[in-house]
PDB file of C-alpha atoms in Angstrom:
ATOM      1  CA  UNK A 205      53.145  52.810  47.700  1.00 61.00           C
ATOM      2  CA  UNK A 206      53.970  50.798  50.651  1.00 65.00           C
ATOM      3  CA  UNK A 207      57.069  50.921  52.993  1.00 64.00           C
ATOM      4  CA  UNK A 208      58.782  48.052  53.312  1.00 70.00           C
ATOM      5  CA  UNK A 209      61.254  49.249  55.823  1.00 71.00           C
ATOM      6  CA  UNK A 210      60.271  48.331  59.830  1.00 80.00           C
ATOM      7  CA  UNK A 211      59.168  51.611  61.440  1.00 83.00           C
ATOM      8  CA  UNK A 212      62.259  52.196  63.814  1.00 91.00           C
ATOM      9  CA  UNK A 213      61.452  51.515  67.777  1.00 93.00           C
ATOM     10  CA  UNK A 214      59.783  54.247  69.468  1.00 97.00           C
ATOM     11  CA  UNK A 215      62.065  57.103  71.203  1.00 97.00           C
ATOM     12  CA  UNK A 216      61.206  57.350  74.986  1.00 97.00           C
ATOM     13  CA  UNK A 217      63.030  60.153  76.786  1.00 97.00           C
ATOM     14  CA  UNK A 218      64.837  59.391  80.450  1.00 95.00           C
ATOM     15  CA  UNK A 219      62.309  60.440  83.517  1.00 97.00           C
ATOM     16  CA  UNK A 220      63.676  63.496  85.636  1.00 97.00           C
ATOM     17  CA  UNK A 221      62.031  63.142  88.978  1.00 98.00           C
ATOM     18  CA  UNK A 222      63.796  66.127  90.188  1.00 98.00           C
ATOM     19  CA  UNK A 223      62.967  68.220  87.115  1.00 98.00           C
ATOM     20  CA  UNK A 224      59.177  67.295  87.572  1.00 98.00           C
ATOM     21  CA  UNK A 225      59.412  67.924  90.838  1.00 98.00           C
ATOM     22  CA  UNK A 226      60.523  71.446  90.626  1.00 98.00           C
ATOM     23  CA  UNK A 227      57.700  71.763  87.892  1.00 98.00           C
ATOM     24  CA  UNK A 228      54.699  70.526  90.007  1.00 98.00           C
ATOM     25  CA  UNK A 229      56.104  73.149  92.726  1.00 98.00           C
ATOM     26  CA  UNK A 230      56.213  75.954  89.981  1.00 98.00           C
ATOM     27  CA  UNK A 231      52.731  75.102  89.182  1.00 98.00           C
ATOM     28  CA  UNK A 232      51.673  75.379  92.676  1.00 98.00           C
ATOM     29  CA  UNK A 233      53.187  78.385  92.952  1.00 98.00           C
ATOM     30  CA  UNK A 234      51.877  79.724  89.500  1.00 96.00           C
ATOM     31  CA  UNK A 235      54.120  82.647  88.915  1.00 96.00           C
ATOM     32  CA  UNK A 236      56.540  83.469  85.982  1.00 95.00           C
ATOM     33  CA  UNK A 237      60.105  83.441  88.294  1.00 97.00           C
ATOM     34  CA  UNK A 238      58.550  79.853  89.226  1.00 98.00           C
ATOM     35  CA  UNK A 239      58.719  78.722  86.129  1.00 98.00           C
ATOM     36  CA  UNK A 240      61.755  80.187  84.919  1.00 98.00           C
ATOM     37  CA  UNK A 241      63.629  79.281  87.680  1.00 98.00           C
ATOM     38  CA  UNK A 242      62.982  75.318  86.429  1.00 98.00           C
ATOM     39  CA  UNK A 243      64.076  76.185  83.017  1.00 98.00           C
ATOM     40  CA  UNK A 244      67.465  77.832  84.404  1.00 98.00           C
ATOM     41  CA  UNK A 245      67.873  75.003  86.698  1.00 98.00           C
ATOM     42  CA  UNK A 246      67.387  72.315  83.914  1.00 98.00           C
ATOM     43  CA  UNK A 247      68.107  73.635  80.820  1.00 97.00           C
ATOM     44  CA  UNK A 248      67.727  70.492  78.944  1.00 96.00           C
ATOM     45  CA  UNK A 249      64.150  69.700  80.297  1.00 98.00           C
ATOM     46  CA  UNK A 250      61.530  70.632  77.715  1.00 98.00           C
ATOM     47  CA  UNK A 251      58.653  70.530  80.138  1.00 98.00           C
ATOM     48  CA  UNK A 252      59.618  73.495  81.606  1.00 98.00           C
ATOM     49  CA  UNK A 253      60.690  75.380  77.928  1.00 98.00           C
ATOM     50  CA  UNK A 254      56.491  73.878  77.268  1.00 98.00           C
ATOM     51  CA  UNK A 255      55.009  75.431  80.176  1.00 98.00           C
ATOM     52  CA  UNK A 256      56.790  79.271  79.387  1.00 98.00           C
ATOM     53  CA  UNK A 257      55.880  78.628  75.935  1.00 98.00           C
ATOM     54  CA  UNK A 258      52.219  77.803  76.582  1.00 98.00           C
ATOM     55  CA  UNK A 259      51.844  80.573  79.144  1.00 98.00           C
ATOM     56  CA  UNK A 260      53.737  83.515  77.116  1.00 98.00           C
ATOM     57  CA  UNK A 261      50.946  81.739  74.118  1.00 98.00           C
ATOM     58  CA  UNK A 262      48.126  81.916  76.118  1.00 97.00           C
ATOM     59  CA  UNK A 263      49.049  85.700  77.456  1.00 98.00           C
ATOM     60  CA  UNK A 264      49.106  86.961  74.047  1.00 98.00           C
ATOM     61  CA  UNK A 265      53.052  86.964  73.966  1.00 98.00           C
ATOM     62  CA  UNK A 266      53.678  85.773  70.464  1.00 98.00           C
ATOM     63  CA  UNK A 267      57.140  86.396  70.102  1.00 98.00           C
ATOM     64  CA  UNK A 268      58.601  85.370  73.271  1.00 98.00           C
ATOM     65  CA  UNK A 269      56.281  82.293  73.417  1.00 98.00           C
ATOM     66  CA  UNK A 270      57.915  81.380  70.112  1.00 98.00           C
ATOM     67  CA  UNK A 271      61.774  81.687  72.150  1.00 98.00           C
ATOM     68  CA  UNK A 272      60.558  79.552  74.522  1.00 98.00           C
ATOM     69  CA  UNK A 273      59.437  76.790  72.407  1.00 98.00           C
ATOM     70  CA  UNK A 274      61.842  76.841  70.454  1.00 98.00           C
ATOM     71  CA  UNK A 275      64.836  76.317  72.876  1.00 98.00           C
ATOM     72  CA  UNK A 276      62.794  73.825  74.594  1.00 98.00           C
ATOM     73  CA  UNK A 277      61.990  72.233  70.842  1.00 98.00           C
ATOM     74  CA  UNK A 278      65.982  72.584  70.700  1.00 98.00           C
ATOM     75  CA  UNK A 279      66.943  71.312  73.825  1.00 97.00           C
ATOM     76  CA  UNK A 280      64.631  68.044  72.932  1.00 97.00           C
ATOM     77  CA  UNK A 281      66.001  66.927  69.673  1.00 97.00           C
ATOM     78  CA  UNK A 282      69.266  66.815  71.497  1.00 97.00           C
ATOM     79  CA  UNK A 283      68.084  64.779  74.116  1.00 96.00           C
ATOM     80  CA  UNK A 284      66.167  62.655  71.543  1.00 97.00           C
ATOM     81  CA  UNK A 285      69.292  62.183  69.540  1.00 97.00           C
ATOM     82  CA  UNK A 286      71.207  60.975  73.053  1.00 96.00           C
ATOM     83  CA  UNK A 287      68.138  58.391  73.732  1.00 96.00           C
ATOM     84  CA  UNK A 288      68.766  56.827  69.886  1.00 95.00           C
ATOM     85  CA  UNK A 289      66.394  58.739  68.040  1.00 96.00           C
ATOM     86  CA  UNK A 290      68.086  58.932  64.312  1.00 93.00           C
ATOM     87  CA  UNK A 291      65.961  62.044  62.873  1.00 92.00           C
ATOM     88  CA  UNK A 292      62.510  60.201  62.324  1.00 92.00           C
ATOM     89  CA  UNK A 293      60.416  57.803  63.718  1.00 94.00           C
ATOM     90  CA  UNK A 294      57.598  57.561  66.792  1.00 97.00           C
ATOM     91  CA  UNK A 295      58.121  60.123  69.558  1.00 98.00           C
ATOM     92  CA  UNK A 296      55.148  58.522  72.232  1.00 98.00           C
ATOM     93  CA  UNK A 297      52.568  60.917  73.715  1.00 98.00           C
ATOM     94  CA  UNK A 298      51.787  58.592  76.266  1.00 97.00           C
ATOM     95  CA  UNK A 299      55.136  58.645  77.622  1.00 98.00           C
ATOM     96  CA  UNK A 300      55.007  61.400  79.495  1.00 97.00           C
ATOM     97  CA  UNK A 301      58.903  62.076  79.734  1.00 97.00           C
ATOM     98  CA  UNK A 302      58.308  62.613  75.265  1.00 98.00           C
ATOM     99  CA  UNK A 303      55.516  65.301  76.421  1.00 98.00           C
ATOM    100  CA  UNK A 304      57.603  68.472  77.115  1.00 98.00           C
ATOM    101  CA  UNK A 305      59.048  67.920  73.817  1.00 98.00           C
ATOM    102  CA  UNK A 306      56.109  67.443  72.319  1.00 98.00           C
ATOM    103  CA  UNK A 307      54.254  70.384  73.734  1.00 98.00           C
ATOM    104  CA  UNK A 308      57.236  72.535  72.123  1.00 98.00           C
ATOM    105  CA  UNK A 309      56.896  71.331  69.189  1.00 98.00           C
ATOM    106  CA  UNK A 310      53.147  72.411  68.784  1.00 98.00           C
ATOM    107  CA  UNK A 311      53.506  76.194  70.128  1.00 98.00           C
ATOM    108  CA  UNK A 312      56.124  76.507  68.157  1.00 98.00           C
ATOM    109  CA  UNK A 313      54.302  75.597  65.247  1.00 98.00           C
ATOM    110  CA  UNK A 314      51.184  77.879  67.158  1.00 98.00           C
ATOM    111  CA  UNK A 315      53.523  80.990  67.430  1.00 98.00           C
ATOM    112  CA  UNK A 316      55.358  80.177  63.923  1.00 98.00           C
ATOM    113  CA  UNK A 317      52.041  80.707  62.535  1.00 98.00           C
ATOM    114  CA  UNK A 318      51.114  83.979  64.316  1.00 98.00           C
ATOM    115  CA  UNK A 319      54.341  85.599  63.531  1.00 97.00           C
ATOM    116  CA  UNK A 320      53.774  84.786  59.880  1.00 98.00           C
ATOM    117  CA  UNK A 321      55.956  81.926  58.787  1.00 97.00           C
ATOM    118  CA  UNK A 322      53.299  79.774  57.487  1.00 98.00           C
ATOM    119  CA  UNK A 323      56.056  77.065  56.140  1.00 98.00           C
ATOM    120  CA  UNK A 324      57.408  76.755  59.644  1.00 98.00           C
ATOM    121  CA  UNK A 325      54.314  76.403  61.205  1.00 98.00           C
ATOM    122  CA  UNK A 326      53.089  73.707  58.512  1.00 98.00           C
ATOM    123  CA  UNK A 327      56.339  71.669  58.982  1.00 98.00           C
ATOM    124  CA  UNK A 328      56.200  71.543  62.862  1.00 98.00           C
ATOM    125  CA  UNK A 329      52.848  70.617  62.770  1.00 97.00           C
ATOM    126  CA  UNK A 330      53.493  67.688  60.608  1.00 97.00           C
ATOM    127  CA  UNK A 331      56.535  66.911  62.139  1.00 97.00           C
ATOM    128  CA  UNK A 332      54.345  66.685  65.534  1.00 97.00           C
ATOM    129  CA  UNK A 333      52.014  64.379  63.414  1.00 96.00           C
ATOM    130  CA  UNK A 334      54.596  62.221  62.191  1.00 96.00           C
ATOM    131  CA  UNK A 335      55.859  61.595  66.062  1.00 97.00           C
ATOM    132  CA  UNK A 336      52.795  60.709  67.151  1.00 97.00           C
ATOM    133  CA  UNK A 337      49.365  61.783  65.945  1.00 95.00           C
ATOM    134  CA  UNK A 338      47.863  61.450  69.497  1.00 96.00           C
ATOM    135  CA  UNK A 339      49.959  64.296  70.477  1.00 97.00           C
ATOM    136  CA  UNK A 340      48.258  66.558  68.334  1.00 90.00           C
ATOM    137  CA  UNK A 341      44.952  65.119  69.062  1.00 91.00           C
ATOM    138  CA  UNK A 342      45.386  65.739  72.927  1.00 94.00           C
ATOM    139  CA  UNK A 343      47.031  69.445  72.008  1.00 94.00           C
ATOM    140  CA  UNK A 344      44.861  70.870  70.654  1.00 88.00           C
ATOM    141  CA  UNK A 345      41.785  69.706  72.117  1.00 83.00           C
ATOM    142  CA  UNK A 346      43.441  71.771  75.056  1.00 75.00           C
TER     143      UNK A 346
END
């Protein structure tokens, strides 16, 4: 069966130089307060909620990589919904501002999984599909 309803417009996110900026120095300085203290400091930028997620992932710390994701999978719908995203449609990959959302979106579905809750891990990994299937091409081919 086909849609016949136009695909609504792509959702880009707003650019935070200062945000990324405090990132890229928390990557330089590659420690756990570094990062942290970009996720106090912006609250609302995902990036930073990605980066603890991924790290806590990659460390082994299930449960409080699933937190992290999930505030920062939190904090993005909210910022979605202020940039005119109404609950569906195409979330870019290739614009980078979308990618800290993004990046929650697939640990949480990474950590959902570990901890057990299969359905939640199924439905954020199609939601992550259905905003953009290059987002989970480039995930997890990390």
């Amino acid at each position: 069966m086909q849609n016949l309803l136009p695909e609504p417009p792509a959702t880009l996110l707003p650019v935070s130089e200062e945000a990324d900026a405090a990132l890229a120095a928390a990557v330089e300085r590659g420690t756990e307060e570094a990062y942290a203290e970009v996720a106090a400091r912006f609250p609302t930028y995902s990036a930073a909620w990605a980066s603890l997620a991924g790290r806590a992932l990659a460390a082994g710390q299930v449960v409080p990589a699933y937190a992290y994701a999930r505030t920062g999978y939190h904090r993005g719908l909210d910022q979605l919904r202020r940039s005119g995203w109404k609950g569906h449609g195409p979330v870019p990959w290739s614009h980078a501002p979308n990618q800290g959302f993004l990046r929650c979106l697939y640990v949480l579905s990474r950590a959902a999984g570990e901890i057990g809750e299969a359905d939640e891990a199924a439905r954020c990994a199609q939601f992550l599909r259905d905003c953009d299937p290059a987002a989970g091409d480039a995930l997890a081919s990390d």
